[in-house]
Coordinates of C-alpha atoms in Angstrom, one line a residue:
X75 CA -113.2 -239.2 -266.0
X76 CA -116.8 -239.2 -264.1
X77 CA -119.7 -237.2 -265.5
X78 CA -120.6 -233.8 -265.3
X79 CA -124.5 -233.7 -263.9
X80 CA -125.9 -231.3 -265.9
X81 CA -130.1 -231.8 -264.8
X82 CA -128.8 -231.1 -261.5
X83 CA -128.9 -227.3 -261.9
X84 CA -131.5 -225.7 -260.4
X85 CA -131.9 -222.5 -260.6
X86 CA -131.6 -220.0 -263.8
X87 CA -130.5 -216.1 -263.3
X88 CA -132.3 -213.2 -265.0
X89 CA -129.7 -210.7 -265.5
X90 CA -132.6 -208.2 -265.8
X91 CA -132.7 -204.5 -267.9
X92 CA -129.9 -203.2 -265.7
X93 CA -127.1 -203.9 -262.6
X94 CA -126.7 -200.1 -261.4
X95 CA -129.6 -200.4 -258.4
X96 CA -130.5 -197.2 -258.4
X97 CA -131.7 -196.9 -262.3
X98 CA -133.2 -200.7 -261.1
X99 CA -135.0 -198.1 -258.5
X100 CA -136.2 -196.2 -261.1
X101 CA -137.4 -199.0 -263.3
X102 CA -139.2 -200.8 -260.7
X103 CA -141.1 -197.5 -260.1
X104 CA -141.9 -196.8 -263.8
X105 CA -143.0 -200.9 -264.5
X106 CA -145.4 -200.7 -261.4
X107 CA -147.2 -198.4 -262.4
X108 CA -147.2 -199.4 -266.0
X109 CA -148.9 -202.9 -264.6
X110 CA -151.2 -200.9 -262.5
X111 CA -152.3 -199.1 -265.7
X112 CA -152.6 -202.6 -267.4
X113 CA -155.0 -204.3 -264.5
X114 CA -156.8 -201.0 -264.4
X115 CA -157.7 -200.3 -268.4
X116 CA -158.1 -204.1 -268.9
X117 CA -160.4 -204.7 -266.1
X118 CA -161.8 -201.6 -266.8
X119 CA -162.8 -202.9 -270.7
X120 CA -163.4 -206.0 -269.1
X121 CA -166.3 -204.6 -266.9
X122 CA -167.7 -202.0 -269.3
X123 CA -168.4 -204.8 -271.9
X124 CA -170.0 -207.0 -269.0
X125 CA -172.4 -204.3 -268.1
X126 CA -172.9 -202.1 -271.5
X127 CA -175.7 -203.6 -273.6
X128 CA -175.2 -201.8 -276.6
X129 CA -171.4 -203.4 -276.6
X130 CA -172.8 -207.1 -276.5
X131 CA -172.4 -207.7 -280.5
X132 CA -169.2 -210.0 -281.6
X133 CA -166.5 -207.4 -282.4
X134 CA -167.1 -206.5 -278.1
X135 CA -166.3 -209.8 -277.1
X136 CA -163.4 -210.6 -279.3
X137 CA -162.5 -207.0 -277.2
X138 CA -163.5 -208.2 -274.1
X139 CA -161.5 -211.2 -274.9
X140 CA -158.3 -209.7 -275.8
X141 CA -158.4 -207.8 -272.7
X142 CA -158.3 -210.9 -270.4
X143 CA -155.2 -212.0 -273.0
X144 CA -153.5 -208.6 -272.1
X145 CA -153.6 -209.6 -267.9
X146 CA -152.9 -213.0 -268.7
X147 CA -149.9 -211.4 -270.9
X148 CA -148.7 -209.0 -268.5
X149 CA -149.1 -211.2 -266.0
X150 CA -146.6 -213.8 -266.8
X151 CA -143.4 -212.0 -266.9
X152 CA -143.7 -208.7 -265.1
X153 CA -144.5 -209.0 -261.5
X154 CA -141.3 -211.7 -262.1
X155 CA -139.3 -208.8 -263.4
X156 CA -140.8 -206.2 -260.8
X157 CA -139.9 -209.1 -258.1
X158 CA -135.6 -208.7 -259.7
X159 CA -135.5 -205.3 -259.8
X160 CA -135.7 -205.3 -255.8
X161 CA -134.0 -208.5 -255.5
X162 CA -130.2 -209.1 -255.7
X163 CA -129.8 -213.0 -256.5
X164 CA -132.3 -212.7 -259.7
X165 CA -132.8 -216.2 -260.2
X166 CA -136.1 -218.6 -261.3
X167 CA -136.5 -222.4 -260.6
X168 CA -135.9 -224.2 -263.8
X169 CA -139.3 -225.5 -263.5
X170 CA -140.3 -221.7 -263.0
X171 CA -138.4 -220.7 -265.6
X172 CA -140.5 -223.4 -268.3
X173 CA -143.4 -222.8 -267.8
X174 CA -142.6 -218.7 -268.0
X175 CA -141.5 -219.7 -271.4
X176 CA -144.6 -221.7 -272.2
X177 CA -147.5 -219.2 -271.0
X178 CA -145.2 -216.4 -273.1
X179 CA -145.4 -218.8 -275.8
X180 CA -149.1 -219.6 -275.8
X181 CA -150.4 -215.9 -274.8
X182 CA -148.5 -214.3 -277.4
X183 CA -150.0 -217.0 -280.2
X184 CA -153.4 -216.7 -278.5
X185 CA -153.1 -213.0 -279.4
X186 CA -152.2 -214.0 -283.0
X187 CA -154.6 -216.1 -283.1
X188 CA -157.4 -213.7 -281.5
X189 CA -156.1 -210.6 -284.3
X190 CA -156.5 -213.0 -287.2
X191 CA -160.3 -213.8 -285.8
X192 CA -161.1 -210.2 -285.2
X193 CA -159.7 -209.2 -288.7
X194 CA -162.2 -211.4 -289.9
X195 CA -165.2 -209.9 -287.5
X196 CA -164.8 -206.7 -289.4
X197 CA -164.1 -208.4 -293.2
X198 CA -167.6 -209.5 -292.2
X199 CA -169.0 -206.1 -290.7
X200 CA -167.6 -204.4 -293.8
X201 CA -168.8 -206.6 -297.3
X202 CA -171.3 -207.9 -295.6
X203 CA -173.3 -206.1 -293.0
X204 CA -177.0 -207.7 -293.2
X205 CA -175.7 -211.0 -292.9
X206 CA -173.3 -209.6 -289.8
X207 CA -175.3 -211.1 -287.2
X208 CA -176.3 -214.1 -289.3
X209 CA -172.5 -214.8 -290.5
X210 CA -171.2 -213.9 -286.7
X211 CA -173.4 -216.2 -284.4
X212 CA -172.4 -216.8 -280.7
X213 CA -171.9 -219.9 -281.4
X214 CA -168.9 -219.3 -284.0
X215 CA -167.4 -216.6 -282.0
X216 CA -167.0 -218.9 -279.1
X217 CA -165.6 -221.2 -281.1
X218 CA -162.8 -219.0 -283.0
X219 CA -162.1 -217.9 -279.6
X220 CA -161.8 -222.0 -278.2
X221 CA -159.6 -222.5 -281.5
X222 CA -157.4 -219.8 -280.7
X223 CA -156.9 -220.8 -277.6
X224 CA -156.2 -224.4 -278.3
X225 CA -154.1 -223.9 -281.2
X226 CA -152.0 -221.9 -279.4
X227 CA -151.6 -223.5 -276.5
X228 CA -151.0 -226.9 -278.0
X229 CA -148.3 -225.5 -279.9
X230 CA -146.7 -223.5 -276.8
X231 CA -147.3 -227.2 -275.3
X232 CA -145.4 -229.5 -278.3
X233 CA -142.1 -226.6 -277.7
X234 CA -142.1 -226.9 -274.0
X235 CA -141.9 -231.0 -274.1
X236 CA -139.0 -231.0 -276.3
X237 CA -137.2 -228.3 -273.9
X238 CA -138.2 -229.9 -270.3
X239 CA -135.6 -233.1 -271.7
X240 CA -132.7 -230.6 -272.3
X241 CA -129.9 -230.6 -270.0
X242 CA -128.2 -227.3 -268.8
X243 CA -124.4 -226.5 -268.6
X244 CA -122.5 -224.4 -265.9
X245 CA -124.0 -221.1 -267.5
X246 CA -126.9 -220.5 -265.5
X247 CA -127.2 -216.7 -266.9
X248 CA -130.0 -215.3 -269.1
X249 CA -129.7 -211.9 -270.4
X250 CA -132.9 -210.9 -270.4
X251 CA -135.8 -209.9 -268.1
X252 CA -137.5 -213.1 -268.8
X253 CA -137.7 -216.6 -269.8
X254 CA -138.3 -217.4 -273.5
X255 CA -137.5 -220.6 -275.3
X256 CA -135.2 -219.2 -278.0
X257 CA -133.2 -217.7 -274.3
X258 CA -133.1 -221.2 -272.7
X259 CA -131.4 -223.7 -276.1
X260 CA -128.2 -221.2 -275.4
X261 CA -127.9 -222.4 -271.6
X262 CA -128.2 -226.3 -272.9
X263 CA -125.2 -228.8 -273.8
X264 CA -127.9 -231.0 -275.5
X265 CA -128.2 -230.8 -278.9
X266 CA -131.4 -228.0 -279.5
X267 CA -131.3 -228.2 -283.1
X268 CA -135.0 -230.1 -283.4
X269 CA -135.7 -227.9 -280.6
X270 CA -134.6 -224.2 -282.6
X271 CA -136.0 -225.9 -285.2
X272 CA -139.4 -226.7 -284.4
X273 CA -139.5 -223.4 -282.5
X274 CA -138.7 -221.3 -285.6
X275 CA -141.3 -223.3 -287.8
X276 CA -144.0 -223.2 -285.2
X277 CA -143.3 -219.8 -285.2
X278 CA -143.3 -218.3 -288.5
X279 CA -146.1 -220.7 -289.4
X280 CA -147.9 -219.4 -286.4
X281 CA -147.0 -215.6 -286.6
X282 CA -147.1 -215.4 -290.4
X283 CA -150.4 -217.7 -291.3
X284 CA -152.4 -214.7 -289.0
X285 CA -150.5 -212.3 -290.8
X286 CA -151.7 -213.3 -294.0
X287 CA -155.3 -214.1 -292.5
X288 CA -155.4 -210.5 -291.4
X289 CA -153.8 -209.4 -294.4
X290 CA -156.2 -210.9 -297.0
X291 CA -159.2 -209.9 -294.9
X292 CA -158.1 -206.2 -295.0
X293 CA -157.2 -206.2 -298.6
X294 CA -160.7 -206.9 -299.2
X295 CA -162.1 -204.6 -296.5
X296 CA -160.2 -202.0 -298.0
X297 CA -161.7 -202.7 -301.5
X298 CA -164.9 -202.5 -300.0
X299 CA -164.6 -199.8 -298.4
X300 CA -163.5 -198.3 -301.9
X301 CA -165.9 -199.0 -303.8
X302 CA -168.6 -196.8 -301.3
X303 CA -169.4 -194.1 -302.9
X304 CA -169.7 -190.9 -300.6
X305 CA -167.3 -189.7 -298.3
X306 CA -168.7 -190.0 -295.1
X307 CA -169.4 -193.7 -295.7
X308 CA -166.1 -194.1 -296.0
X309 CA -164.6 -193.0 -293.4
X310 CA -167.1 -194.7 -290.5
X311 CA -166.2 -198.1 -292.3
X312 CA -162.4 -197.1 -291.8
X313 CA -163.0 -195.5 -288.5
X314 CA -164.5 -199.3 -287.4
X315 CA -161.0 -200.8 -288.1
X316 CA -158.9 -198.2 -286.9
X317 CA -158.2 -199.7 -283.3
X318 CA -157.8 -203.1 -284.5
X319 CA -155.0 -202.1 -287.1
X320 CA -152.9 -199.6 -284.5
X321 CA -152.9 -203.2 -282.2
X322 CA -152.2 -205.0 -285.1
X323 CA -148.9 -202.7 -285.8
X324 CA -148.1 -203.0 -282.3
X325 CA -148.0 -206.7 -282.0
X326 CA -146.8 -207.1 -285.1
X327 CA -143.6 -205.0 -284.9
X328 CA -142.5 -205.7 -282.0
X329 CA -143.5 -209.7 -280.3
X330 CA -142.8 -211.4 -283.9
X331 CA -139.1 -209.6 -284.2
X332 CA -138.7 -209.8 -280.5
X333 CA -138.9 -214.0 -280.4
X334 CA -137.4 -214.4 -283.7
X335 CA -134.3 -212.4 -282.9
X336 CA -131.3 -214.7 -280.9
X337 CA -131.5 -214.0 -277.4
X338 CA -128.1 -211.4 -276.2
X339 CA -129.6 -209.0 -274.4
X340 CA -128.8 -206.3 -277.0
X341 CA -130.9 -202.6 -276.2
X342 CA -133.0 -203.0 -279.1
X343 CA -134.2 -206.7 -278.5
X344 CA -135.0 -205.2 -274.9
X345 CA -136.9 -202.4 -276.6
X346 CA -138.4 -205.0 -278.5
X347 CA -139.5 -207.1 -275.7
X348 CA -140.4 -204.7 -273.6
X349 CA -143.3 -203.2 -276.0
X350 CA -144.4 -206.5 -276.4
X351 CA -145.5 -208.0 -273.1
X352 CA -145.1 -204.6 -271.1
X353 CA -146.2 -201.5 -273.1
X354 CA -148.6 -203.2 -275.6
X355 CA -151.0 -204.8 -272.8
X356 CA -151.5 -201.1 -271.7
X357 CA -152.1 -199.4 -274.9
X358 CA -154.4 -201.8 -276.4
X359 CA -156.8 -200.5 -273.7
X360 CA -156.6 -197.0 -274.4
X361 CA -156.3 -197.1 -278.2
X362 CA -159.7 -198.8 -278.2
X363 CA -161.6 -196.4 -275.6
X364 CA -160.2 -193.4 -277.2
X365 CA -160.4 -194.5 -281.2
X366 CA -164.0 -196.6 -280.7
X367 CA -167.2 -194.1 -280.5
X368 CA -169.0 -196.5 -278.5
X369 CA -166.4 -197.5 -276.6
X370 CA -166.3 -193.9 -274.8
X371 CA -170.3 -194.1 -275.0
X372 CA -170.8 -196.6 -272.6
X373 CA -168.0 -195.7 -270.6
X374 CA -169.6 -192.2 -270.4
X375 CA -172.9 -193.6 -269.6
X376 CA -171.4 -196.4 -267.2
X377 CA -169.3 -192.6 -265.1
X378 CA -172.5 -191.0 -265.2
X379 CA -174.5 -194.1 -263.2
X380 CA -171.6 -194.4 -261.1
X381 CA -171.6 -191.1 -259.8
X382 CA -175.2 -190.1 -259.4
X383 CA -175.4 -193.5 -257.5
X384 CA -173.1 -191.4 -255.1
X385 CA -175.1 -188.6 -255.2

């Protein structure tokens, strides 16, 4: 009996969010608006932090990196999802699927590391305010950002190199709107036990490792804040962390679960994935612009200067 050449399969089919054409049209308009708001919000955040000298501090340096990362993360998945909502074939080349899975993993891992770095920044600012500028030097900030990108990309590369060698069966259907490593394993005819174990270990270590760092930073932050005698002082200290805490909650409540849940196409899984890859990158600029007084003030200065130049 002749052996089947499984590696000849060149395309996968992304089922997406719905097969109803009318619902697909509505979803296209909805997610197109969300993506445009994501682009505008994060580009505006990049612009205001670069333009306003009052925001040239470590905290806003990291916020600028987060905005750039949100642009990258949403752009990995949303354009293809929008394309498939208007397409009948809904296909994606195997190579493109693997590339998308790589960048989803890499940008998600980078964000986990960056949120841990931002938690450390808040820890230093609140527990050692007089040494903040000395401890959070420009060299250290740049090094931690590069370290976040490097660690996440190395982790993603190790996982994707193993996935590249897999053979795929006749079932080419992915019950999802994007390619993730966990969604590719059920389609393979090869033994994926090593791949799954590596993915599980790297995901748990990466996400839980950064979560533990964030948690330990905030334990010390809360301890320091509670030792402040004045109510106004405690409120001011807490307010500097509220935006970051909101972002951390959104990220870990959806991203971790969406990546570790088995890919089944269930509504719950879709909701977690959409919040993680589509909604959260749009919300982060809103969170930091609405909850952070310095950013709101800087935006006001920038818009006043812009409108004054038009008059």
